[in-house]
Amino acid sequence: MASIEYPGGAFVYVDGRRWFVRESGEGEPVVLLHGIPTSSFLWRKVLPILGRERRVIAPDLLGFGRSDKPARGASTVTELAEQLARLLERLQVERCALVGHDAGALVAVALLERWPERVTHLVVTNTSFRPERWRGAGFSPLSLLRVPLLGDVAIALARPWMLRLAMRPFLADPSVLDRETLRGYWEPFELGFRRTLVRLARQPLFSAADLERWRVALTERCGEGRIPLLVAWGARDPQFRLDEAEEYARTIAGARFLAFIHASHFLPEERPRALGRAIAVFLERPAAVPVLS
């Protein structure tokens, strides 16, 4: 396996493309998947907690973070899942637990749908299988990027303080986004992510049919006697609301459920230690995590 060490992780080459991958620990593998507009940086504080007992892998998906940015822009979720499968093969990971946040949870379920034999456990956090929740309501920075020319000018002029404003409504405690943390989230914008984000705004990552298919895969392949499922949620998320999390926790037999009442959308950033410990317990003994009564 060709890899190049880099502060915080290493570059790994797969099919001629360069991935940035953070790793910690040894043992049974668990893979942490970020969403939009983040990178593996989101998981930096969870990695060492899970790494005490397991091999933890957190990649920057292609198009994100420090990984290569495809010339045509963003890949679809299905393509991201296929790319991830090839990365895991290169890392010699045959089976693993998957933990996905936001769009990363969709990537995890898309991989589960196609290769269920490769997944030992699944954790989904602050995501949705409802098309309207991905569109959001009213004006947002992404809605501005959808406008030709205006969106191109806006992304070219974007600065770190604008990212802070965009993330602020999705944090229960905005103070966690201090200068150093903001710098970590902003770094990809200086490495080609601006182009990816514009493509993400203008070209859908998935269709409504995709979301329904993945929802069915989640309900049919996870739960009691099947792949253990943990639904972990930042309860104050204004877009991916708690009611949807509770729906899956109630309808999938044996699904485990945790709501973090002092967290919003970016749960791994706001409650990394609590989330990391909860995932560790779930991976060791799923029945130790409560179900939703």
Short mmCIF file of C-alpha atoms in Angstrom, two decimals:
data_model
loop_
_atom_site.label_atom_id
_atom_site.label_comp_id
_atom_site.label_asym_id
_atom_site.label_seq_id
_atom_site.Cartn_x
_atom_site.Cartn_y
_atom_site.Cartn_z
CA MET A 1 0.00 0.00 0.00
CA ALA A 2 1.51 3.31 -1.11
CA SER A 3 1.06 6.02 1.49
CA ILE A 4 2.71 9.28 2.45
CA GLU A 5 2.69 10.51 6.05
CA TYR A 6 1.21 13.96 6.65
CA PRO A 7 0.45 15.83 9.88
CA GLY A 8 -2.71 14.32 11.35
CA GLY A 9 -2.85 11.41 8.92
CA ALA A 10 -1.48 10.01 5.68
CA PHE A 11 -2.13 10.17 1.95
CA VAL A 12 -3.16 6.85 0.41
CA TYR A 13 -3.31 6.26 -3.34
CA VAL A 14 -6.18 4.23 -4.82
CA ASP A 15 -6.79 3.95 -8.58
CA GLY A 16 -4.49 6.90 -9.15
CA ARG A 17 -6.38 9.16 -6.75
CA ARG A 18 -5.05 10.51 -3.49
CA TRP A 19 -7.04 10.08 -0.28
CA PHE A 20 -6.26 11.71 3.04
CA VAL A 21 -6.86 9.26 5.87
CA ARG A 22 -6.64 9.68 9.64
CA GLU A 23 -6.01 6.52 11.67
CA SER A 24 -5.77 5.63 15.34
CA GLY A 25 -5.41 2.42 17.33
CA GLU A 26 -5.41 -1.28 16.55
CA GLY A 27 -8.03 -4.02 16.55
CA GLU A 28 -11.39 -4.47 14.87
CA PRO A 29 -11.86 -1.64 12.34
CA VAL A 30 -14.39 1.16 12.57
CA VAL A 31 -14.74 3.75 9.81
CA LEU A 32 -15.92 7.31 10.52
CA LEU A 33 -17.55 9.16 7.61
CA HIS A 34 -18.05 12.92 7.48
CA GLY A 35 -20.77 14.83 5.64
CA ILE A 36 -21.14 18.25 4.01
CA PRO A 37 -19.31 20.64 4.19
CA THR A 38 -16.85 18.95 6.54
CA SER A 39 -14.02 16.43 6.36
CA SER A 40 -12.34 13.89 8.64
CA PHE A 41 -11.45 16.90 10.80
CA LEU A 42 -14.97 16.55 12.22
CA TRP A 43 -13.95 13.24 13.85
CA ARG A 44 -10.53 14.26 15.19
CA LYS A 45 -11.64 14.19 18.86
CA VAL A 46 -13.61 10.94 18.52
CA LEU A 47 -10.71 9.06 16.89
CA PRO A 48 -8.52 8.69 20.00
CA ILE A 49 -11.45 7.59 22.15
CA LEU A 50 -12.41 4.73 19.85
CA GLY A 51 -8.74 4.07 19.10
CA ARG A 52 -8.15 2.78 22.62
CA GLU A 53 -9.69 -0.57 21.64
CA ARG A 54 -10.05 -0.52 17.85
CA ARG A 55 -8.47 0.48 14.59
CA VAL A 56 -10.24 3.71 13.66
CA ILE A 57 -10.17 5.06 10.11
CA ALA A 58 -11.52 8.48 9.14
CA PRO A 59 -11.02 9.37 5.45
CA ASP A 60 -11.64 12.58 3.60
CA LEU A 61 -14.06 11.40 0.90
CA LEU A 62 -12.95 12.21 -2.64
CA GLY A 63 -13.79 15.83 -3.37
CA PHE A 64 -13.52 16.79 0.31
CA GLY A 65 -10.86 17.83 2.79
CA ARG A 66 -7.29 17.07 1.72
CA SER A 67 -8.29 14.29 -0.69
CA ASP A 68 -8.19 14.76 -4.45
CA LYS A 69 -10.92 16.84 -6.05
CA PRO A 70 -12.26 15.15 -9.22
CA ALA A 71 -12.21 17.50 -12.20
CA ARG A 72 -15.94 17.04 -12.81
CA GLY A 73 -16.72 18.02 -9.24
CA ALA A 74 -18.70 16.10 -6.65
CA SER A 75 -19.43 12.38 -6.91
CA THR A 76 -22.86 10.96 -6.16
CA VAL A 77 -23.44 9.12 -2.89
CA THR A 78 -23.46 5.82 -4.79
CA GLU A 79 -20.10 6.68 -6.35
CA LEU A 80 -18.72 7.74 -2.98
CA ALA A 81 -19.73 4.37 -1.53
CA GLU A 82 -18.01 2.54 -4.39
CA GLN A 83 -14.88 4.65 -3.96
CA LEU A 84 -14.91 4.00 -0.21
CA ALA A 85 -15.16 0.25 -0.82
CA ARG A 86 -12.01 0.39 -2.95
CA LEU A 87 -10.21 2.44 -0.31
CA LEU A 88 -11.09 -0.13 2.35
CA GLU A 89 -9.76 -2.89 0.11
CA ARG A 90 -6.49 -0.98 -0.22
CA LEU A 91 -6.37 -0.60 3.57
CA GLN A 92 -6.96 -4.37 3.86
CA VAL A 93 -10.26 -3.91 5.69
CA GLU A 94 -12.59 -6.79 4.85
CA ARG A 95 -15.32 -6.04 7.41
CA CYS A 96 -15.85 -2.99 9.60
CA ALA A 97 -18.25 -0.95 11.66
CA LEU A 98 -19.49 2.15 9.82
CA VAL A 99 -20.28 5.45 11.53
CA GLY A 100 -21.77 8.17 9.33
CA HIS A 101 -22.73 11.79 9.93
CA ASP A 102 -24.94 13.84 7.59
CA ALA A 103 -24.28 12.72 3.99
CA GLY A 104 -21.64 10.35 5.36
CA ALA A 105 -24.48 8.31 6.87
CA LEU A 106 -26.00 7.97 3.39
CA VAL A 107 -22.64 6.76 2.06
CA ALA A 108 -22.54 4.20 4.88
CA VAL A 109 -26.04 2.92 4.09
CA ALA A 110 -25.30 2.85 0.34
CA LEU A 111 -22.28 0.65 1.07
CA LEU A 112 -24.39 -1.49 3.40
CA GLU A 113 -27.05 -1.91 0.71
CA ARG A 114 -24.53 -3.22 -1.82
CA TRP A 115 -22.11 -5.09 0.45
CA PRO A 116 -23.95 -6.01 3.67
CA GLU A 117 -21.45 -8.77 4.37
CA ARG A 118 -18.75 -6.12 4.85
CA VAL A 119 -20.56 -4.26 7.67
CA THR A 120 -20.45 -5.44 11.30
CA HIS A 121 -22.26 -2.50 12.96
CA LEU A 122 -23.88 0.73 11.76
CA VAL A 123 -24.13 4.11 13.51
CA VAL A 124 -26.08 6.93 11.85
CA THR A 125 -26.15 10.46 13.19
CA ASN A 126 -27.97 13.61 12.08
CA THR A 127 -28.96 12.63 8.58
CA SER A 128 -32.21 12.10 6.68
CA PHE A 129 -33.91 9.87 4.15
CA ARG A 130 -36.50 12.55 3.34
CA PRO A 131 -35.76 14.70 0.25
CA GLU A 132 -37.36 17.84 1.71
CA ARG A 133 -34.99 17.84 4.68
CA TRP A 134 -31.99 18.07 2.37
CA ARG A 135 -33.48 21.04 0.55
CA GLY A 136 -33.97 22.94 3.78
CA ALA A 137 -36.31 25.88 4.17
CA GLY A 138 -35.85 29.44 2.97
CA PHE A 139 -32.53 31.08 2.19
CA SER A 140 -29.27 29.32 2.93
CA PRO A 141 -25.66 29.66 1.72
CA LEU A 142 -26.17 26.57 -0.45
CA SER A 143 -29.25 28.12 -2.08
CA LEU A 144 -27.12 31.12 -3.06
CA LEU A 145 -24.51 28.84 -4.65
CA ARG A 146 -27.19 27.33 -6.90
CA VAL A 147 -27.56 30.64 -8.78
CA PRO A 148 -25.29 30.73 -11.87
CA LEU A 149 -22.65 33.46 -11.85
CA LEU A 150 -23.84 34.86 -8.51
CA GLY A 151 -22.94 31.60 -6.80
CA ASP A 152 -19.56 31.49 -8.52
CA VAL A 153 -18.77 35.02 -7.35
CA ALA A 154 -19.98 34.25 -3.82
CA ILE A 155 -17.80 31.15 -3.42
CA ALA A 156 -14.77 32.96 -4.84
CA LEU A 157 -15.21 35.73 -2.26
CA ALA A 158 -15.95 33.37 0.65
CA ARG A 159 -13.91 33.88 3.81
CA PRO A 160 -13.62 31.96 7.10
CA TRP A 161 -16.02 34.26 8.93
CA MET A 162 -18.69 33.38 6.37
CA LEU A 163 -18.25 29.68 7.13
CA ARG A 164 -18.67 30.51 10.81
CA LEU A 165 -21.96 32.26 10.04
CA ALA A 166 -23.14 29.29 7.96
CA MET A 167 -22.32 26.75 10.69
CA ARG A 168 -23.54 28.80 13.64
CA PRO A 169 -27.29 27.92 13.34
CA PHE A 170 -26.33 24.24 13.45
CA LEU A 171 -24.40 24.42 16.72
CA ALA A 172 -26.05 24.33 20.14
CA ASP A 173 -22.94 26.01 21.53
CA PRO A 174 -21.31 28.23 18.86
CA SER A 175 -18.33 28.86 21.16
CA VAL A 176 -16.91 25.45 20.16
CA LEU A 177 -16.07 27.06 16.82
CA ASP A 178 -13.05 28.96 18.10
CA ARG A 179 -10.37 30.36 15.79
CA GLU A 180 -8.29 27.18 15.63
CA THR A 181 -11.32 24.95 15.05
CA LEU A 182 -12.67 27.25 12.35
CA ARG A 183 -9.28 27.10 10.65
CA GLY A 184 -9.56 23.30 10.51
CA TYR A 185 -12.97 23.44 8.86
CA TRP A 186 -11.89 26.21 6.50
CA GLU A 187 -8.68 24.55 5.26
CA PRO A 188 -10.42 22.46 2.54
CA PHE A 189 -11.79 25.65 0.97
CA GLU A 190 -8.18 26.60 0.22
CA LEU A 191 -7.54 23.15 -1.29
CA GLY A 192 -10.15 23.05 -4.06
CA PHE A 193 -13.30 22.34 -2.04
CA ARG A 194 -14.94 25.56 -3.25
CA ARG A 195 -15.51 23.95 -6.66
CA THR A 196 -16.87 20.78 -5.06
CA LEU A 197 -19.32 22.74 -2.92
CA VAL A 198 -20.72 24.61 -5.93
CA ARG A 199 -21.24 21.30 -7.74
CA LEU A 200 -22.90 19.85 -4.64
CA ALA A 201 -25.32 22.77 -4.62
CA ARG A 202 -26.17 22.44 -8.31
CA GLN A 203 -26.03 18.70 -8.99
CA PRO A 204 -27.90 16.39 -6.61
CA LEU A 205 -25.89 13.74 -4.81
CA PHE A 206 -28.89 11.43 -4.85
CA SER A 207 -32.50 11.14 -5.99
CA ALA A 208 -35.66 10.68 -3.96
CA ALA A 209 -35.68 7.08 -5.20
CA ASP A 210 -32.14 6.61 -3.85
CA LEU A 211 -33.19 7.87 -0.42
CA GLU A 212 -36.17 5.54 -0.32
CA ARG A 213 -34.05 2.58 -1.39
CA TRP A 214 -31.50 3.31 1.33
CA ARG A 215 -34.24 3.75 3.91
CA VAL A 216 -35.57 0.32 3.00
CA ALA A 217 -32.06 -1.15 3.17
CA LEU A 218 -31.64 0.34 6.64
CA THR A 219 -34.90 -1.12 7.90
CA GLU A 220 -34.44 -4.54 6.28
CA ARG A 221 -30.78 -5.17 7.04
CA CYS A 222 -30.39 -3.64 10.49
CA GLY A 223 -31.78 -4.33 13.93
CA GLU A 224 -32.48 -7.36 16.08
CA GLY A 225 -30.71 -10.48 14.78
CA ARG A 226 -29.19 -8.53 11.90
CA ILE A 227 -26.60 -5.75 11.69
CA PRO A 228 -26.67 -3.83 15.01
CA LEU A 229 -27.86 -0.24 14.53
CA LEU A 230 -27.31 2.81 16.72
CA VAL A 231 -29.20 6.03 15.96
CA ALA A 232 -27.30 8.83 17.74
CA TRP A 233 -28.64 12.37 17.38
CA GLY A 234 -27.83 15.93 18.25
CA ALA A 235 -31.34 16.74 19.48
CA ARG A 236 -31.27 20.45 18.61
CA ASP A 237 -30.58 20.01 14.90
CA PRO A 238 -32.92 22.49 13.12
CA GLN A 239 -32.83 20.67 9.77
CA PHE A 240 -32.47 16.94 10.46
CA ARG A 241 -34.90 16.87 13.32
CA LEU A 242 -35.20 14.46 16.20
CA ASP A 243 -38.59 13.13 15.10
CA GLU A 244 -37.06 11.29 12.16
CA ALA A 245 -34.41 9.72 14.37
CA GLU A 246 -37.11 8.57 16.77
CA GLU A 247 -39.10 7.10 13.87
CA TYR A 248 -36.23 4.80 12.87
CA ALA A 249 -35.48 3.92 16.47
CA ARG A 250 -39.10 2.84 16.97
CA THR A 251 -39.73 1.05 13.68
CA ILE A 252 -36.48 -0.94 13.40
CA ALA A 253 -36.66 -3.75 15.93
CA GLY A 254 -33.66 -3.75 18.24
CA ALA A 255 -32.32 -0.39 17.06
CA ARG A 256 -30.43 1.45 19.79
CA PHE A 257 -31.08 5.14 20.35
CA LEU A 258 -29.31 8.05 22.02
CA ALA A 259 -30.32 11.73 21.90
CA PHE A 260 -27.76 14.32 22.98
CA ILE A 261 -29.90 17.17 24.25
CA HIS A 262 -27.09 19.72 24.41
CA ALA A 263 -25.94 19.20 20.82
CA SER A 264 -27.17 20.23 17.39
CA HIS A 265 -26.23 19.07 13.89
CA PHE A 266 -22.46 18.85 14.38
CA LEU A 267 -22.66 16.28 17.17
CA PRO A 268 -19.07 14.95 16.79
CA GLU A 269 -17.77 18.50 17.25
CA GLU A 270 -19.96 19.43 20.20
CA ARG A 271 -19.99 16.17 22.19
CA PRO A 272 -17.00 14.14 20.98
CA ARG A 273 -16.20 12.39 24.26
CA ALA A 274 -19.79 11.43 25.04
CA LEU A 275 -20.38 10.28 21.47
CA GLY A 276 -17.10 8.38 21.33
CA ARG A 277 -17.81 6.56 24.58
CA ALA A 278 -21.35 5.71 23.46
CA ILE A 279 -20.11 4.28 20.17
CA ALA A 280 -17.42 2.29 22.00
CA VAL A 281 -20.03 0.73 24.30
CA PHE A 282 -22.34 -0.01 21.36
CA LEU A 283 -19.58 -1.71 19.37
CA GLU A 284 -18.59 -3.84 22.36
CA ARG A 285 -22.12 -4.76 23.46
CA PRO A 286 -25.06 -3.27 21.52
CA ALA A 287 -27.58 -4.40 24.14
CA ALA A 288 -25.91 -2.09 26.68
CA VAL A 289 -27.25 0.93 24.78
CA PRO A 290 -30.95 1.70 25.38
CA VAL A 291 -33.79 1.35 22.91
CA LEU A 292 -36.44 4.04 22.56
CA SER A 293 -39.45 3.07 24.65
#
